[in-house]
Amino acid sequence: MPYDDSVPPTRRARPLLLAAALAALCLTTVAGCGGSPDTTDGAGADASPSATPTAPASPSPSPAEPLPRGPLTGRTVVIDPGHNPRNREHTKEINEKVDIGTGRKECDTTGTSTDAGYPEARFTLDVSHRLRELLQAQGARVLLTHDEDRPFGPCIDERARIGNEAKADAVVSVHADGSAVGNRGFHVILPAAVKGGGADTSKIVKSSADLGARIAGHFVRTTGSAPSNYIGGGTGLDTRNDLGGLNLSTVPKVFVECGNMRDPKDAALLTSASWRQKAAQGMADGIADHLKG
């Protein structure tokens, strides 16, 4: 769930070209866009509030341990795990408003959770660790905006700043939605054309749209999950102008809402370790496809 998605978003469907590209990729899948979910590893078994990521954090190699060379050598990717598991202990701090260029929004939120109590913030860290490992294996330099190494946050403006200062070739913010039961599927949030205050997305709208479309296509192919049936008109793509993490970015950036934690069928996927690995793989493939362009 995006940090400030409690505010009604302004949504616009992307051009039909992106929808057509997504549809073409869907046709190449084995399971198809409506493929059966993989729950063979006991989905939901790690869905308690105290669950910890099954994939251990893989710290960035030290100078003595250089990254392997690969197709992404020389490229920098920033992964932004949505929320922070400790945000709920610092509600005063995360409710402080920060400038997002076109207005002011809360620093961050606690995120959502499954009905069984598996927090979005745990989900996002787990998937982010998996995604980092996959990208590093291809030679990319990968930075995380946080790794549960701070008491709360970072705030949405700082999350954008981290990607900007790293001069990232791509930034992906990992999330899961908290919508009504029956609302299923993933969607990728793209930055709208925004200019005002400290926000100017004019130079990244096109590149971010390409990044998002490629991630959406590979996400379908790898996970078998369908694009959202409640956002994006079946394209799996949504454009928003109210998210500080996008508004303040000066490098290509998207949010990926991997599924709806409040729907039991989607929750079974999100709490499945093997599905989370597929989600990370889909994102990694989309990022690599974009960077290799």
PDB file of C-alpha atoms in Angstrom:
ATOM      1  CA  MET A   1       0.000   0.000   0.000  1.00  0.00           C
ATOM      2  CA  PRO A   2       1.525   3.377  -0.943  1.00  0.00           C
ATOM      3  CA  TYR A   3       2.435   5.601   1.968  1.00  0.00           C
ATOM      4  CA  ASP A   4      -0.305   8.143   1.300  1.00  0.00           C
ATOM      5  CA  ASP A   5      -2.932   6.127  -0.541  1.00  0.00           C
ATOM      6  CA  SER A   6      -5.640   7.060   1.930  1.00  0.00           C
ATOM      7  CA  VAL A   7      -5.993  10.228  -0.103  1.00  0.00           C
ATOM      8  CA  PRO A   8      -8.283   9.706  -3.117  1.00  0.00           C
ATOM      9  CA  PRO A   9      -5.916   9.384  -6.087  1.00  0.00           C
ATOM     10  CA  THR A  10      -6.236  11.034  -9.416  1.00  0.00           C
ATOM     11  CA  ARG A  11      -6.053   8.154 -11.855  1.00  0.00           C
ATOM     12  CA  ARG A  12      -5.579   8.051 -15.565  1.00  0.00           C
ATOM     13  CA  ALA A  13      -5.305   4.968 -17.753  1.00  0.00           C
ATOM     14  CA  ARG A  14      -2.038   4.695 -19.659  1.00  0.00           C
ATOM     15  CA  PRO A  15      -2.085   4.809 -23.452  1.00  0.00           C
ATOM     16  CA  LEU A  16      -3.430   1.769 -25.257  1.00  0.00           C
ATOM     17  CA  LEU A  17       0.102   1.024 -26.439  1.00  0.00           C
ATOM     18  CA  LEU A  18       1.084  -0.047 -22.932  1.00  0.00           C
ATOM     19  CA  ALA A  19      -2.066  -2.117 -22.548  1.00  0.00           C
ATOM     20  CA  ALA A  20      -1.355  -3.821 -25.854  1.00  0.00           C
ATOM     21  CA  ALA A  21       2.207  -4.565 -24.804  1.00  0.00           C
ATOM     22  CA  LEU A  22       0.975  -6.096 -21.565  1.00  0.00           C
ATOM     23  CA  ALA A  23      -1.636  -8.145 -23.368  1.00  0.00           C
ATOM     24  CA  ALA A  24       0.989  -9.482 -25.762  1.00  0.00           C
ATOM     25  CA  LEU A  25       3.179 -10.566 -22.882  1.00  0.00           C
ATOM     26  CA  CYS A  26       0.214 -12.231 -21.185  1.00  0.00           C
ATOM     27  CA  LEU A  27      -0.304 -14.406 -24.244  1.00  0.00           C
ATOM     28  CA  THR A  28       3.217 -15.785 -23.913  1.00  0.00           C
ATOM     29  CA  THR A  29       2.698 -17.121 -20.400  1.00  0.00           C
ATOM     30  CA  VAL A  30       2.240 -20.760 -19.593  1.00  0.00           C
ATOM     31  CA  ALA A  31      -0.424 -20.107 -16.984  1.00  0.00           C
ATOM     32  CA  GLY A  32      -1.808 -17.004 -18.690  1.00  0.00           C
ATOM     33  CA  CYS A  33      -2.990 -13.848 -16.981  1.00  0.00           C
ATOM     34  CA  GLY A  34      -5.484 -15.849 -14.972  1.00  0.00           C
ATOM     35  CA  GLY A  35      -3.051 -18.614 -14.074  1.00  0.00           C
ATOM     36  CA  SER A  36      -3.617 -20.729 -11.003  1.00  0.00           C
ATOM     37  CA  PRO A  37      -1.840 -19.527  -7.872  1.00  0.00           C
ATOM     38  CA  ASP A  38       1.067 -21.553  -6.524  1.00  0.00           C
ATOM     39  CA  THR A  39       0.296 -22.596  -2.965  1.00  0.00           C
ATOM     40  CA  THR A  40       2.283 -25.824  -2.932  1.00  0.00           C
ATOM     41  CA  ASP A  41       4.549 -24.671  -0.116  1.00  0.00           C
ATOM     42  CA  GLY A  42       1.775 -24.239   2.429  1.00  0.00           C
ATOM     43  CA  ALA A  43       0.560 -20.740   1.694  1.00  0.00           C
ATOM     44  CA  GLY A  44      -0.328 -18.839   4.808  1.00  0.00           C
ATOM     45  CA  ALA A  45       1.922 -20.867   7.076  1.00  0.00           C
ATOM     46  CA  ASP A  46       4.061 -17.808   7.774  1.00  0.00           C
ATOM     47  CA  ALA A  47       1.174 -15.379   8.037  1.00  0.00           C
ATOM     48  CA  SER A  48       1.429 -14.592  11.736  1.00  0.00           C
ATOM     49  CA  PRO A  49       2.357 -11.075  12.894  1.00  0.00           C
ATOM     50  CA  SER A  50       5.688 -12.356  14.195  1.00  0.00           C
ATOM     51  CA  ALA A  51       6.642 -14.020  10.940  1.00  0.00           C
ATOM     52  CA  THR A  52      10.127 -13.135   9.709  1.00  0.00           C
ATOM     53  CA  PRO A  53      11.318 -13.108   6.109  1.00  0.00           C
ATOM     54  CA  THR A  54      12.295 -16.561   4.914  1.00  0.00           C
ATOM     55  CA  ALA A  55      14.996 -15.157   2.651  1.00  0.00           C
ATOM     56  CA  PRO A  56      17.900 -13.829   4.755  1.00  0.00           C
ATOM     57  CA  ALA A  57      19.172 -10.367   4.025  1.00  0.00           C
ATOM     58  CA  SER A  58      22.084 -10.473   1.614  1.00  0.00           C
ATOM     59  CA  PRO A  59      24.220  -7.426   2.347  1.00  0.00           C
ATOM     60  CA  SER A  60      25.896  -5.582  -0.479  1.00  0.00           C
ATOM     61  CA  PRO A  61      29.340  -7.061  -1.177  1.00  0.00           C
ATOM     62  CA  SER A  62      32.290  -5.335   0.447  1.00  0.00           C
ATOM     63  CA  PRO A  63      35.102  -3.896  -1.705  1.00  0.00           C
ATOM     64  CA  ALA A  64      36.928  -7.201  -1.180  1.00  0.00           C
ATOM     65  CA  GLU A  65      33.944  -9.036  -2.613  1.00  0.00           C
ATOM     66  CA  PRO A  66      33.191  -7.322  -5.924  1.00  0.00           C
ATOM     67  CA  LEU A  67      29.870  -7.833  -7.608  1.00  0.00           C
ATOM     68  CA  PRO A  68      29.783 -10.504 -10.273  1.00  0.00           C
ATOM     69  CA  ARG A  69      29.923  -9.154 -13.790  1.00  0.00           C
ATOM     70  CA  GLY A  70      26.748  -9.539 -15.785  1.00  0.00           C
ATOM     71  CA  PRO A  71      24.283  -7.797 -18.075  1.00  0.00           C
ATOM     72  CA  LEU A  72      23.534  -5.142 -15.437  1.00  0.00           C
ATOM     73  CA  THR A  73      27.143  -4.334 -14.570  1.00  0.00           C
ATOM     74  CA  GLY A  74      27.509  -0.584 -14.151  1.00  0.00           C
ATOM     75  CA  ARG A  75      23.800  -0.008 -13.480  1.00  0.00           C
ATOM     76  CA  THR A  76      22.370   1.150 -10.156  1.00  0.00           C
ATOM     77  CA  VAL A  77      18.977   0.042  -8.878  1.00  0.00           C
ATOM     78  CA  VAL A  78      17.337   1.350  -5.710  1.00  0.00           C
ATOM     79  CA  ILE A  79      14.749  -0.866  -4.029  1.00  0.00           C
ATOM     80  CA  ASP A  80      12.326   0.860  -1.685  1.00  0.00           C
ATOM     81  CA  PRO A  81      10.644  -1.603   0.728  1.00  0.00           C
ATOM     82  CA  GLY A  82       7.271  -0.047   1.507  1.00  0.00           C
ATOM     83  CA  HIS A  83       6.861   1.110   5.121  1.00  0.00           C
ATOM     84  CA  ASN A  84       8.953  -0.065   8.069  1.00  0.00           C
ATOM     85  CA  PRO A  85       7.919  -2.828  10.505  1.00  0.00           C
ATOM     86  CA  ARG A  86       8.675  -0.466  13.410  1.00  0.00           C
ATOM     87  CA  ASN A  87       6.523   2.411  12.138  1.00  0.00           C
ATOM     88  CA  ARG A  88       3.677   1.339  14.413  1.00  0.00           C
ATOM     89  CA  GLU A  89       5.896   2.158  17.409  1.00  0.00           C
ATOM     90  CA  HIS A  90       6.409   5.715  16.152  1.00  0.00           C
ATOM     91  CA  THR A  91       2.998   6.955  15.082  1.00  0.00           C
ATOM     92  CA  LYS A  92       3.729  10.540  16.133  1.00  0.00           C
ATOM     93  CA  GLU A  93       6.826  10.734  13.991  1.00  0.00           C
ATOM     94  CA  ILE A  94       5.328   9.114  10.909  1.00  0.00           C
ATOM     95  CA  ASN A  95       2.275  11.372  11.086  1.00  0.00           C
ATOM     96  CA  GLU A  96       4.441  14.491  10.773  1.00  0.00           C
ATOM     97  CA  LYS A  97       3.828  15.999   7.350  1.00  0.00           C
ATOM     98  CA  VAL A  98       6.559  16.537   4.775  1.00  0.00           C
ATOM     99  CA  ASP A  99       6.687  18.494   1.541  1.00  0.00           C
ATOM    100  CA  ILE A 100       5.955  16.460  -1.604  1.00  0.00           C
ATOM    101  CA  GLY A 101       6.318  19.370  -3.991  1.00  0.00           C
ATOM    102  CA  THR A 102       2.621  19.820  -4.706  1.00  0.00           C
ATOM    103  CA  GLY A 103       1.501  19.785  -1.090  1.00  0.00           C
ATOM    104  CA  ARG A 104       2.200  18.070   2.212  1.00  0.00           C
ATOM    105  CA  LYS A 105       1.659  14.447   3.214  1.00  0.00           C
ATOM    106  CA  GLU A 106       2.383  12.241   6.209  1.00  0.00           C
ATOM    107  CA  CYS A 107       5.985  11.083   6.532  1.00  0.00           C
ATOM    108  CA  ASP A 108       4.898   7.440   6.177  1.00  0.00           C
ATOM    109  CA  THR A 109       2.205   4.999   7.338  1.00  0.00           C
ATOM    110  CA  THR A 110       2.219   1.609   9.007  1.00  0.00           C
ATOM    111  CA  GLY A 111       0.953  -0.132   5.870  1.00  0.00           C
ATOM    112  CA  THR A 112      -1.675  -2.833   5.758  1.00  0.00           C
ATOM    113  CA  SER A 113      -1.716  -6.536   6.677  1.00  0.00           C
ATOM    114  CA  THR A 114      -3.524  -9.770   5.941  1.00  0.00           C
ATOM    115  CA  ASP A 115      -6.512 -10.653   8.110  1.00  0.00           C
ATOM    116  CA  ALA A 116      -4.248 -13.181   9.817  1.00  0.00           C
ATOM    117  CA  GLY A 117      -1.842 -10.395  10.767  1.00  0.00           C
ATOM    118  CA  TYR A 118       1.012 -10.749   8.272  1.00  0.00           C
ATOM    119  CA  PRO A 119       2.221  -7.121   7.887  1.00  0.00           C
ATOM    120  CA  GLU A 120       2.815  -5.467   4.563  1.00  0.00           C
ATOM    121  CA  ALA A 121       6.096  -4.108   5.936  1.00  0.00           C
ATOM    122  CA  ARG A 122       7.356  -7.676   6.514  1.00  0.00           C
ATOM    123  CA  PHE A 123       6.230  -8.704   3.055  1.00  0.00           C
ATOM    124  CA  THR A 124       7.993  -5.793   1.392  1.00  0.00           C
ATOM    125  CA  LEU A 125      11.295  -6.446   3.166  1.00  0.00           C
ATOM    126  CA  ASP A 126      11.217 -10.126   2.270  1.00  0.00           C
ATOM    127  CA  VAL A 127      10.523  -9.471  -1.407  1.00  0.00           C
ATOM    128  CA  SER A 128      13.087  -6.660  -1.482  1.00  0.00           C
ATOM    129  CA  HIS A 129      15.810  -8.955  -0.148  1.00  0.00           C
ATOM    130  CA  ARG A 130      14.972 -11.521  -2.805  1.00  0.00           C
ATOM    131  CA  LEU A 131      14.919  -8.851  -5.521  1.00  0.00           C
ATOM    132  CA  ARG A 132      18.272  -7.458  -4.403  1.00  0.00           C
ATOM    133  CA  GLU A 133      19.882 -10.879  -4.625  1.00  0.00           C
ATOM    134  CA  LEU A 134      18.541 -11.481  -8.130  1.00  0.00           C
ATOM    135  CA  LEU A 135      19.732  -8.098  -9.418  1.00  0.00           C
ATOM    136  CA  GLN A 136      23.154  -8.378  -7.793  1.00  0.00           C
ATOM    137  CA  ALA A 137      23.612 -11.746  -9.479  1.00  0.00           C
ATOM    138  CA  GLN A 138      23.324  -9.870 -12.781  1.00  0.00           C
ATOM    139  CA  GLY A 139      25.987  -7.371 -11.760  1.00  0.00           C
ATOM    140  CA  ALA A 140      23.790  -4.463 -10.650  1.00  0.00           C
ATOM    141  CA  ARG A 141      24.708  -2.194  -7.783  1.00  0.00           C
ATOM    142  CA  VAL A 142      21.655  -2.379  -5.514  1.00  0.00           C
ATOM    143  CA  LEU A 143      20.718  -0.066  -2.656  1.00  0.00           C
ATOM    144  CA  LEU A 144      17.790  -0.365  -0.257  1.00  0.00           C
ATOM    145  CA  THR A 145      16.166   2.771   1.126  1.00  0.00           C
ATOM    146  CA  HIS A 146      16.043   0.960   4.483  1.00  0.00           C
ATOM    147  CA  ASP A 147      16.549  -2.518   5.866  1.00  0.00           C
ATOM    148  CA  GLU A 148      14.750  -2.269   9.207  1.00  0.00           C
ATOM    149  CA  ASP A 149      17.901  -0.515  10.372  1.00  0.00           C
ATOM    150  CA  ARG A 150      16.183   2.619  11.672  1.00  0.00           C
ATOM    151  CA  PRO A 151      13.386   3.205  14.179  1.00  0.00           C
ATOM    152  CA  PHE A 152      10.867   4.405  11.589  1.00  0.00           C
ATOM    153  CA  GLY A 153      10.589   5.586   8.002  1.00  0.00           C
ATOM    154  CA  PRO A 154      12.377   6.852   6.034  1.00  0.00           C
ATOM    155  CA  CYS A 155       9.847   9.529   5.165  1.00  0.00           C
ATOM    156  CA  ILE A 156       8.501   9.650   1.638  1.00  0.00           C
ATOM    157  CA  ASP A 157      10.617  12.652   0.671  1.00  0.00           C
ATOM    158  CA  GLU A 158      13.787  10.958   1.884  1.00  0.00           C
ATOM    159  CA  ARG A 159      12.886   7.766   0.006  1.00  0.00           C
ATOM    160  CA  ALA A 160      12.783   9.790  -3.207  1.00  0.00           C
ATOM    161  CA  ARG A 161      15.982  11.603  -2.315  1.00  0.00           C
ATOM    162  CA  ILE A 162      17.891   8.338  -1.814  1.00  0.00           C
ATOM    163  CA  GLY A 163      17.153   7.257  -5.373  1.00  0.00           C
ATOM    164  CA  ASN A 164      17.942  10.707  -6.754  1.00  0.00           C
ATOM    165  CA  GLU A 165      21.276  11.003  -4.954  1.00  0.00           C
ATOM    166  CA  ALA A 166      22.274   7.511  -6.057  1.00  0.00           C
ATOM    167  CA  LYS A 167      21.566   8.584  -9.670  1.00  0.00           C
ATOM    168  CA  ALA A 168      19.695   5.313  -9.946  1.00  0.00           C
ATOM    169  CA  ASP A 169      18.922   3.874 -13.345  1.00  0.00           C
ATOM    170  CA  ALA A 170      15.675   2.544 -11.868  1.00  0.00           C
ATOM    171  CA  VAL A 171      13.846   2.700  -8.537  1.00  0.00           C
ATOM    172  CA  VAL A 172      11.141   0.239  -7.537  1.00  0.00           C
ATOM    173  CA  SER A 173       9.015   0.705  -4.440  1.00  0.00           C
ATOM    174  CA  VAL A 174       7.609  -2.641  -3.263  1.00  0.00           C
ATOM    175  CA  HIS A 175       4.116  -2.701  -1.742  1.00  0.00           C
ATOM    176  CA  ALA A 176       0.931  -4.724  -1.250  1.00  0.00           C
ATOM    177  CA  ASP A 177      -2.529  -3.182  -1.289  1.00  0.00           C
ATOM    178  CA  GLY A 178      -5.260  -3.186   1.351  1.00  0.00           C
ATOM    179  CA  SER A 179      -8.528  -3.166  -0.570  1.00  0.00           C
ATOM    180  CA  ALA A 180     -11.891  -4.937  -0.324  1.00  0.00           C
ATOM    181  CA  VAL A 181     -12.409  -8.687  -0.511  1.00  0.00           C
ATOM    182  CA  GLY A 182     -12.878  -9.715  -4.132  1.00  0.00           C
ATOM    183  CA  ASN A 183     -10.467  -7.084  -5.377  1.00  0.00           C
ATOM    184  CA  ARG A 184      -7.570  -9.112  -6.699  1.00  0.00           C
ATOM    185  CA  GLY A 185      -4.399  -8.856  -8.692  1.00  0.00           C
ATOM    186  CA  PHE A 186      -1.321  -6.648  -8.937  1.00  0.00           C
ATOM    187  CA  HIS A 187      -0.844  -3.201 -10.369  1.00  0.00           C
ATOM    188  CA  VAL A 188       2.105  -0.934 -11.063  1.00  0.00           C
ATOM    189  CA  ILE A 189       1.785   2.763 -10.183  1.00  0.00           C
ATOM    190  CA  LEU A 190       3.402   5.221 -12.582  1.00  0.00           C
ATOM    191  CA  PRO A 191       4.204   8.893 -11.961  1.00  0.00           C
ATOM    192  CA  ALA A 192       1.888  11.442 -13.542  1.00  0.00           C
ATOM    193  CA  ALA A 193       3.213  14.580 -15.204  1.00  0.00           C
ATOM    194  CA  VAL A 194       3.573  16.812 -12.148  1.00  0.00           C
ATOM    195  CA  LYS A 195       5.264  20.185 -11.849  1.00  0.00           C
ATOM    196  CA  GLY A 196       4.976  22.388  -8.806  1.00  0.00           C
ATOM    197  CA  GLY A 197       7.078  23.333  -5.815  1.00  0.00           C
ATOM    198  CA  GLY A 198       9.947  20.869  -5.627  1.00  0.00           C
ATOM    199  CA  ALA A 199       8.236  18.339  -7.893  1.00  0.00           C
ATOM    200  CA  ASP A 200       8.945  17.999 -11.606  1.00  0.00           C
ATOM    201  CA  THR A 201       8.425  14.602 -13.196  1.00  0.00           C
ATOM    202  CA  SER A 202       8.586  15.823 -16.793  1.00  0.00           C
ATOM    203  CA  LYS A 203      11.909  14.082 -17.454  1.00  0.00           C
ATOM    204  CA  ILE A 204      10.925  10.708 -15.988  1.00  0.00           C
ATOM    205  CA  VAL A 205       7.314  10.128 -17.047  1.00  0.00           C
ATOM    206  CA  LYS A 206       8.200   8.304 -20.270  1.00  0.00           C
ATOM    207  CA  SER A 207      11.035   6.213 -18.855  1.00  0.00           C
ATOM    208  CA  SER A 208       9.009   5.319 -15.764  1.00  0.00           C
ATOM    209  CA  ALA A 209       6.103   4.223 -17.971  1.00  0.00           C
ATOM    210  CA  ASP A 210       8.450   1.919 -19.862  1.00  0.00           C
ATOM    211  CA  LEU A 211       9.856   0.519 -16.617  1.00  0.00           C
ATOM    212  CA  GLY A 212       6.349  -0.064 -15.259  1.00  0.00           C
ATOM    213  CA  ALA A 213       5.008  -1.720 -18.403  1.00  0.00           C
ATOM    214  CA  ARG A 214       7.956  -4.115 -18.571  1.00  0.00           C
ATOM    215  CA  ILE A 215       7.617  -5.030 -14.900  1.00  0.00           C
ATOM    216  CA  ALA A 216       3.878  -5.618 -15.343  1.00  0.00           C
ATOM    217  CA  GLY A 217       4.417  -7.890 -18.312  1.00  0.00           C
ATOM    218  CA  HIS A 218       7.088  -9.981 -16.620  1.00  0.00           C
ATOM    219  CA  PHE A 219       5.138 -10.087 -13.353  1.00  0.00           C
ATOM    220  CA  VAL A 220       2.224 -11.699 -15.185  1.00  0.00           C
ATOM    221  CA  ARG A 221       4.491 -14.173 -16.929  1.00  0.00           C
ATOM    222  CA  THR A 222       6.430 -15.216 -13.822  1.00  0.00           C
ATOM    223  CA  THR A 223       3.783 -15.244 -11.084  1.00  0.00           C
ATOM    224  CA  GLY A 224       0.690 -16.221 -13.084  1.00  0.00           C
ATOM    225  CA  SER A 225      -1.183 -13.481 -11.242  1.00  0.00           C
ATOM    226  CA  ALA A 226      -3.641 -11.392 -13.223  1.00  0.00           C
ATOM    227  CA  PRO A 227      -3.512  -7.603 -13.445  1.00  0.00           C
ATOM    228  CA  SER A 228      -5.760  -5.885 -10.922  1.00  0.00           C
ATOM    229  CA  ASN A 229      -9.498  -6.289 -11.461  1.00  0.00           C
ATOM    230  CA  TYR A 230     -10.204  -3.013  -9.625  1.00  0.00           C
ATOM    231  CA  ILE A 231      -7.495  -0.559 -10.691  1.00  0.00           C
ATOM    232  CA  GLY A 232      -6.018   0.164 -14.101  1.00  0.00           C
ATOM    233  CA  GLY A 233      -8.774  -1.121 -16.377  1.00  0.00           C
ATOM    234  CA  GLY A 234      -7.170  -4.537 -16.785  1.00  0.00           C
ATOM    235  CA  THR A 235      -3.784  -3.161 -17.854  1.00  0.00           C
ATOM    236  CA  GLY A 236      -2.061  -3.616 -14.482  1.00  0.00           C
ATOM    237  CA  LEU A 237      -0.953   0.028 -14.788  1.00  0.00           C
ATOM    238  CA  ASP A 238      -2.175   3.075 -12.876  1.00  0.00           C
ATOM    239  CA  THR A 239      -0.986   6.680 -12.947  1.00  0.00           C
ATOM    240  CA  ARG A 240      -1.053   8.859  -9.835  1.00  0.00           C
ATOM    241  CA  ASN A 241      -0.116  12.420  -9.000  1.00  0.00           C
ATOM    242  CA  ASP A 242      -0.511  12.253  -5.213  1.00  0.00           C
ATOM    243  CA  LEU A 243       2.426  10.081  -4.137  1.00  0.00           C
ATOM    244  CA  GLY A 244       5.429  11.969  -2.805  1.00  0.00           C
ATOM    245  CA  GLY A 245       7.801   9.129  -3.584  1.00  0.00           C
ATOM    246  CA  LEU A 246       6.973   9.541  -7.268  1.00  0.00           C
ATOM    247  CA  ASN A 247       6.423  13.301  -7.406  1.00  0.00           C
ATOM    248  CA  LEU A 248       9.864  14.054  -5.964  1.00  0.00           C
ATOM    249  CA  SER A 249      11.781  11.497  -8.006  1.00  0.00           C
ATOM    250  CA  THR A 250      14.179  12.706 -10.682  1.00  0.00           C
ATOM    251  CA  VAL A 251      15.022   9.174 -11.850  1.00  0.00           C
ATOM    252  CA  PRO A 252      12.746   6.487 -13.347  1.00  0.00           C
ATOM    253  CA  LYS A 253      10.572   5.114 -10.551  1.00  0.00           C
ATOM    254  CA  VAL A 254       7.446   3.019 -10.058  1.00  0.00           C
ATOM    255  CA  PHE A 255       5.496   1.414  -7.221  1.00  0.00           C
ATOM    256  CA  VAL A 256       4.509  -2.245  -7.471  1.00  0.00           C
ATOM    257  CA  GLU A 257       1.386  -3.293  -5.555  1.00  0.00           C
ATOM    258  CA  CYS A 258       1.941  -7.050  -5.630  1.00  0.00           C
ATOM    259  CA  GLY A 259      -1.600  -8.020  -4.593  1.00  0.00           C
ATOM    260  CA  ASN A 260      -4.407  -7.278  -2.159  1.00  0.00           C
ATOM    261  CA  MET A 261      -3.597  -8.421   1.369  1.00  0.00           C
ATOM    262  CA  ARG A 262      -7.259  -8.167   2.391  1.00  0.00           C
ATOM    263  CA  ASP A 263      -8.488 -10.696  -0.148  1.00  0.00           C
ATOM    264  CA  PRO A 264      -8.033 -14.276   1.128  1.00  0.00           C
ATOM    265  CA  LYS A 265      -6.979 -15.657  -2.264  1.00  0.00           C
ATOM    266  CA  ASP A 266      -4.400 -12.949  -2.813  1.00  0.00           C
ATOM    267  CA  ALA A 267      -3.292 -13.258   0.822  1.00  0.00           C
ATOM    268  CA  ALA A 268      -2.567 -16.950   0.223  1.00  0.00           C
ATOM    269  CA  LEU A 269      -0.149 -15.906  -2.495  1.00  0.00           C
ATOM    270  CA  LEU A 270       1.473 -13.058  -0.598  1.00  0.00           C
ATOM    271  CA  THR A 271       2.161 -15.311   2.406  1.00  0.00           C
ATOM    272  CA  SER A 272       3.677 -18.030   0.199  1.00  0.00           C
ATOM    273  CA  ALA A 273       7.477 -18.008   0.184  1.00  0.00           C
ATOM    274  CA  SER A 274       7.660 -19.578  -3.266  1.00  0.00           C
ATOM    275  CA  TRP A 275       5.228 -17.006  -4.691  1.00  0.00           C
ATOM    276  CA  ARG A 276       7.231 -14.168  -3.148  1.00  0.00           C
ATOM    277  CA  GLN A 277      10.286 -15.505  -4.959  1.00  0.00           C
ATOM    278  CA  LYS A 278       8.316 -15.462  -8.206  1.00  0.00           C
ATOM    279  CA  ALA A 279       7.219 -11.887  -7.503  1.00  0.00           C
ATOM    280  CA  ALA A 280      10.837 -10.855  -6.995  1.00  0.00           C
ATOM    281  CA  GLN A 281      11.843 -12.667 -10.176  1.00  0.00           C
ATOM    282  CA  GLY A 282       9.118 -10.960 -12.184  1.00  0.00           C
ATOM    283  CA  MET A 283      10.250  -7.554 -10.971  1.00  0.00           C
ATOM    284  CA  ALA A 284      13.911  -8.373 -11.573  1.00  0.00           C
ATOM    285  CA  ASP A 285      13.175  -9.499 -15.122  1.00  0.00           C
ATOM    286  CA  GLY A 286      11.168  -6.351 -15.813  1.00  0.00           C
ATOM    287  CA  ILE A 287      13.889  -4.098 -14.433  1.00  0.00           C
ATOM    288  CA  ALA A 288      16.567  -5.897 -16.435  1.00  0.00           C
ATOM    289  CA  ASP A 289      14.455  -5.709 -19.583  1.00  0.00           C
ATOM    290  CA  HIS A 290      14.048  -1.959 -19.094  1.00  0.00           C
ATOM    291  CA  LEU A 291      17.733  -1.350 -18.400  1.00  0.00           C
ATOM    292  CA  LYS A 292      18.876  -3.436 -21.346  1.00  0.00           C
ATOM    293  CA  GLY A 293      16.247  -1.525 -23.380  1.00  0.00           C
TER     294      GLY A 293
END
